[in-house]
Coordinates of C-alpha atoms in Angstrom, one line a residue:
X66 CA 112.8 132.6 -119.5
X67 CA 110.7 132.2 -122.7
X68 CA 108.9 129.2 -121.0
X69 CA 108.2 131.3 -117.8
X70 CA 106.8 134.1 -120.0
X71 CA 104.7 131.8 -122.0
X72 CA 103.3 130.2 -118.9
X73 CA 102.4 133.5 -117.4
X74 CA 100.6 134.5 -120.7
X75 CA 98.7 131.3 -120.6
X76 CA 97.8 131.7 -117.0
X77 CA 96.6 135.3 -117.8
X78 CA 94.6 134.1 -120.8
X79 CA 93.0 131.3 -118.7
X80 CA 92.1 133.9 -116.0
X81 CA 90.6 136.2 -118.7
X82 CA 88.4 133.5 -120.0
X83 CA 87.3 132.6 -116.5
X84 CA 86.6 136.2 -115.8
X85 CA 84.5 136.6 -119.0
X86 CA 82.6 133.4 -118.1
X87 CA 81.7 134.7 -114.5
X88 CA 81.0 138.3 -115.6
X89 CA 77.3 137.8 -116.1
X90 CA 77.0 136.3 -112.6
X91 CA 77.6 139.8 -111.2
X92 CA 73.8 140.5 -111.7
X93 CA 73.4 138.7 -108.3
X94 CA 74.8 141.9 -106.6
X95 CA 71.9 143.8 -105.3
X96 CA 72.9 147.3 -106.7
X97 CA 73.2 145.8 -110.2
X98 CA 69.8 144.0 -109.9
X99 CA 68.1 147.2 -109.1
X100 CA 69.6 149.3 -111.9
X101 CA 71.1 147.9 -115.1
X102 CA 69.8 144.3 -114.5
X103 CA 66.3 145.1 -113.5
X104 CA 64.5 143.0 -116.3
X105 CA 67.0 140.2 -115.8
X106 CA 66.5 140.2 -112.0
X107 CA 62.6 140.0 -112.7
X108 CA 61.4 143.6 -111.9
X109 CA 58.2 144.1 -113.9
X110 CA 56.6 147.4 -115.0
X111 CA 53.1 146.5 -113.7
X112 CA 52.8 148.2 -110.3
X113 CA 50.0 145.8 -109.3
X114 CA 51.4 142.4 -110.4
X115 CA 53.9 140.0 -108.6
X116 CA 55.2 137.1 -110.6
X117 CA 55.1 133.9 -108.5
X118 CA 57.7 131.3 -109.5
X119 CA 58.8 127.9 -108.1
X120 CA 62.0 126.1 -108.7
X121 CA 63.4 122.5 -108.7
X122 CA 60.3 120.5 -109.7
X123 CA 58.3 118.6 -110.7
X124 CA 58.4 116.4 -107.7
X125 CA 55.7 113.7 -107.2
X126 CA 56.1 114.0 -103.4
X127 CA 55.3 117.7 -103.3
X128 CA 54.3 119.4 -106.5
X129 CA 50.7 117.9 -106.4
X130 CA 50.1 119.6 -103.0
X131 CA 51.5 122.9 -104.3
X132 CA 49.3 122.7 -107.4
X133 CA 46.2 121.9 -105.3
X134 CA 46.9 124.8 -103.0
X135 CA 47.2 127.2 -105.9
X136 CA 44.0 125.9 -107.2
X137 CA 42.3 126.6 -103.9
X138 CA 43.7 130.1 -103.9
X139 CA 42.9 130.8 -107.6
X140 CA 46.5 131.5 -108.4
X141 CA 48.6 130.5 -111.4
X142 CA 52.4 130.6 -111.5
X143 CA 55.6 129.8 -113.4
X144 CA 57.4 126.6 -112.6
X145 CA 61.2 126.4 -113.5
X146 CA 61.6 122.7 -114.0
X147 CA 64.7 120.5 -113.8
X148 CA 65.0 118.3 -116.8
X149 CA 66.1 115.3 -114.7
X150 CA 63.1 115.7 -112.5
X151 CA 60.8 116.1 -115.3
X152 CA 62.0 112.9 -116.9
X153 CA 61.1 111.0 -113.8
X154 CA 57.6 112.6 -113.7
X155 CA 56.5 113.4 -117.1
X156 CA 52.8 113.1 -116.4
X157 CA 53.2 115.8 -113.7
X158 CA 54.8 118.2 -116.2
X159 CA 51.9 117.8 -118.4
X160 CA 49.3 118.2 -115.5
X161 CA 51.0 121.3 -114.5
X162 CA 50.4 123.1 -117.8
X163 CA 46.9 121.7 -118.1
X164 CA 46.0 123.3 -114.8
X165 CA 47.0 126.7 -116.3
X166 CA 50.5 127.1 -115.0
X167 CA 53.6 128.2 -117.1
X168 CA 56.5 125.8 -117.5
X169 CA 60.0 127.2 -117.8
X170 CA 63.5 125.9 -117.7
X171 CA 65.9 125.5 -114.7
X172 CA 68.5 123.4 -116.4
X173 CA 69.0 119.5 -116.6
X174 CA 70.9 119.2 -113.3
X175 CA 70.9 121.6 -110.4
X176 CA 74.6 122.5 -110.3
X177 CA 76.6 125.5 -110.5
X178 CA 78.3 126.4 -113.7
X179 CA 81.5 128.0 -112.4
X180 CA 83.9 126.8 -115.2
X181 CA 83.6 127.5 -118.9
X182 CA 82.1 124.5 -120.7
X183 CA 80.0 126.0 -123.6
X184 CA 79.4 122.8 -125.5
X185 CA 78.1 121.1 -122.3
X186 CA 76.0 124.2 -121.3
X187 CA 74.3 124.3 -124.7
X188 CA 73.8 120.5 -124.8
X189 CA 72.2 120.3 -121.4
X190 CA 70.1 123.5 -121.8
X191 CA 68.9 122.2 -125.2
X192 CA 68.0 118.8 -123.6
X193 CA 66.1 120.5 -120.7
X194 CA 64.2 122.8 -123.1
X195 CA 63.2 120.0 -125.4
X196 CA 61.9 118.0 -122.4
X197 CA 59.9 120.8 -121.2
X198 CA 58.5 121.4 -124.7
X199 CA 57.8 117.7 -125.3
X200 CA 56.5 116.7 -121.9
X201 CA 54.7 119.8 -120.8
X202 CA 53.2 120.6 -124.3
X203 CA 54.4 124.1 -124.5
X204 CA 57.6 125.9 -125.7
X205 CA 59.3 127.6 -122.6
X206 CA 59.9 131.3 -122.6
X207 CA 62.2 131.5 -119.6
X208 CA 65.4 130.2 -118.0
X209 CA 66.6 130.5 -114.5
X210 CA 70.0 129.2 -113.8
X211 CA 70.6 127.1 -110.7
X212 CA 71.5 129.2 -107.6
X213 CA 70.8 132.3 -109.7
X214 CA 74.4 132.2 -111.2
X215 CA 74.2 133.2 -114.8
X216 CA 77.6 132.6 -116.2
X217 CA 78.5 133.3 -119.9
X218 CA 78.0 129.8 -121.2
X219 CA 74.4 129.2 -120.1
X220 CA 73.6 132.9 -121.0
X221 CA 74.8 132.3 -124.6
X222 CA 73.1 128.9 -124.7
X223 CA 69.9 130.4 -123.5
X224 CA 69.9 133.1 -126.0
X225 CA 70.6 130.7 -128.9
X226 CA 67.6 128.6 -127.7
X227 CA 65.3 131.5 -127.6
X228 CA 65.1 131.5 -123.7
X229 CA 65.0 134.8 -121.7
X230 CA 67.0 134.6 -118.4
X231 CA 65.0 135.7 -115.3
X232 CA 66.2 135.6 -111.7
X233 CA 64.1 137.0 -108.9
X234 CA 63.6 140.1 -106.6
X235 CA 62.2 138.4 -103.5
X236 CA 62.4 135.0 -101.8
X237 CA 61.2 133.2 -98.8
X238 CA 64.3 131.2 -97.9
X239 CA 62.1 128.2 -98.0
X240 CA 64.8 125.6 -98.6
X241 CA 66.2 125.7 -95.1
X242 CA 65.7 123.1 -92.4
X243 CA 64.2 125.6 -89.9
X244 CA 61.8 127.2 -92.5
X245 CA 58.2 127.4 -91.5
X246 CA 55.1 129.0 -93.2
X247 CA 55.5 132.0 -90.9
X248 CA 59.1 132.4 -91.6
X249 CA 58.8 132.1 -95.3
X250 CA 56.1 134.6 -95.4
X251 CA 58.1 137.0 -93.1
X252 CA 61.2 136.7 -95.3
X253 CA 59.2 137.3 -98.4
X254 CA 56.9 140.1 -97.2
X255 CA 59.3 143.1 -97.6
X256 CA 59.7 142.2 -101.2
X257 CA 56.1 141.7 -101.9
X258 CA 55.6 144.9 -103.9
X259 CA 54.3 145.6 -107.4
X260 CA 56.7 144.4 -110.1
X261 CA 58.4 141.9 -107.9
X262 CA 59.3 138.3 -108.8
X263 CA 59.0 135.9 -105.9
X264 CA 61.1 132.8 -105.7
X265 CA 59.8 129.7 -103.9
X266 CA 60.4 126.0 -104.4
X267 CA 57.9 123.1 -105.0
X268 CA 60.6 120.5 -104.4
X269 CA 63.2 119.6 -101.7
X270 CA 65.4 117.7 -104.1
X271 CA 68.2 120.3 -103.4
X272 CA 66.9 121.6 -100.1
X273 CA 66.3 120.4 -96.6
X274 CA 64.0 117.4 -96.4
X275 CA 60.4 118.4 -96.3
X276 CA 61.1 122.0 -96.6
X277 CA 58.5 122.2 -99.2
X278 CA 55.9 122.0 -96.5
X279 CA 56.9 125.4 -95.2
X280 CA 56.2 126.7 -98.7
X281 CA 52.8 125.0 -98.8
X282 CA 52.0 126.7 -95.5
X283 CA 53.3 130.1 -96.5
X284 CA 51.1 130.3 -99.8
X285 CA 47.8 131.4 -98.1
X286 CA 49.6 133.9 -96.1
X287 CA 51.3 135.4 -99.2
X288 CA 48.1 135.4 -101.1
X289 CA 46.3 137.2 -98.2
X290 CA 49.0 139.8 -98.1
X291 CA 48.7 140.4 -101.8
X292 CA 44.9 140.8 -101.6
X293 CA 45.2 143.2 -98.7
X294 CA 47.5 145.4 -100.7
X295 CA 45.5 145.1 -104.1
X296 CA 48.3 143.1 -105.7
X297 CA 47.9 140.2 -108.0
X298 CA 49.9 137.1 -108.1
X299 CA 50.4 135.3 -111.5
X300 CA 53.0 133.8 -113.9
X301 CA 55.8 135.5 -115.6
X302 CA 53.7 135.5 -118.8
X303 CA 51.6 138.2 -117.2
X304 CA 54.5 140.1 -115.8
X305 CA 55.3 143.3 -117.7
X306 CA 59.2 142.8 -117.9
X307 CA 61.1 145.5 -119.6

């Protein structure tokens, strides 16, 4: 009987730890993102500014084309970099910042953090932060967890490392096999309002092969929409987060 009771207590304790670990991930729920989690979701206070962000790079196969397109459009953005990708293309990380873009942290690997592992979370996030600092030449300000799932371990690690977690308020679903420039723009368009944070991808390392080409094709459409509505596109650095 005592063993059964102890087993139940252990199970409840484990469940409690797991619940606390997953609790921050509730900010993915739309109602919370629009209320208590507005700054975390990326809602800015500037009614004329949209933060343009890219995940999963840098990738030598795609990031240079994205950078060239942004140069042609006269736009700067924030790139949430994976440490493992940056390690393979360090020169591209430096080029990104030299061309006026902001480097941020997306983690070391692109994987979900469903189970508590605080030591691992801190170790990997510190490694990614140091890589961005050393290879891009600038200390990052922002952290975006893979899949937008911010659990307790990475949240605490980010705080310890001086990183501010930021998710997004709009996306283009540019990671799918059927994505096109028109579909990415059509999906993003309802969310292209002042104070928004737009999520796109400059790499297909975790997406459908060549899906980044849809992102590339969508950029002129997104830029034209913003100009027509007197909105500016820029990095999170220029986004008035609360």
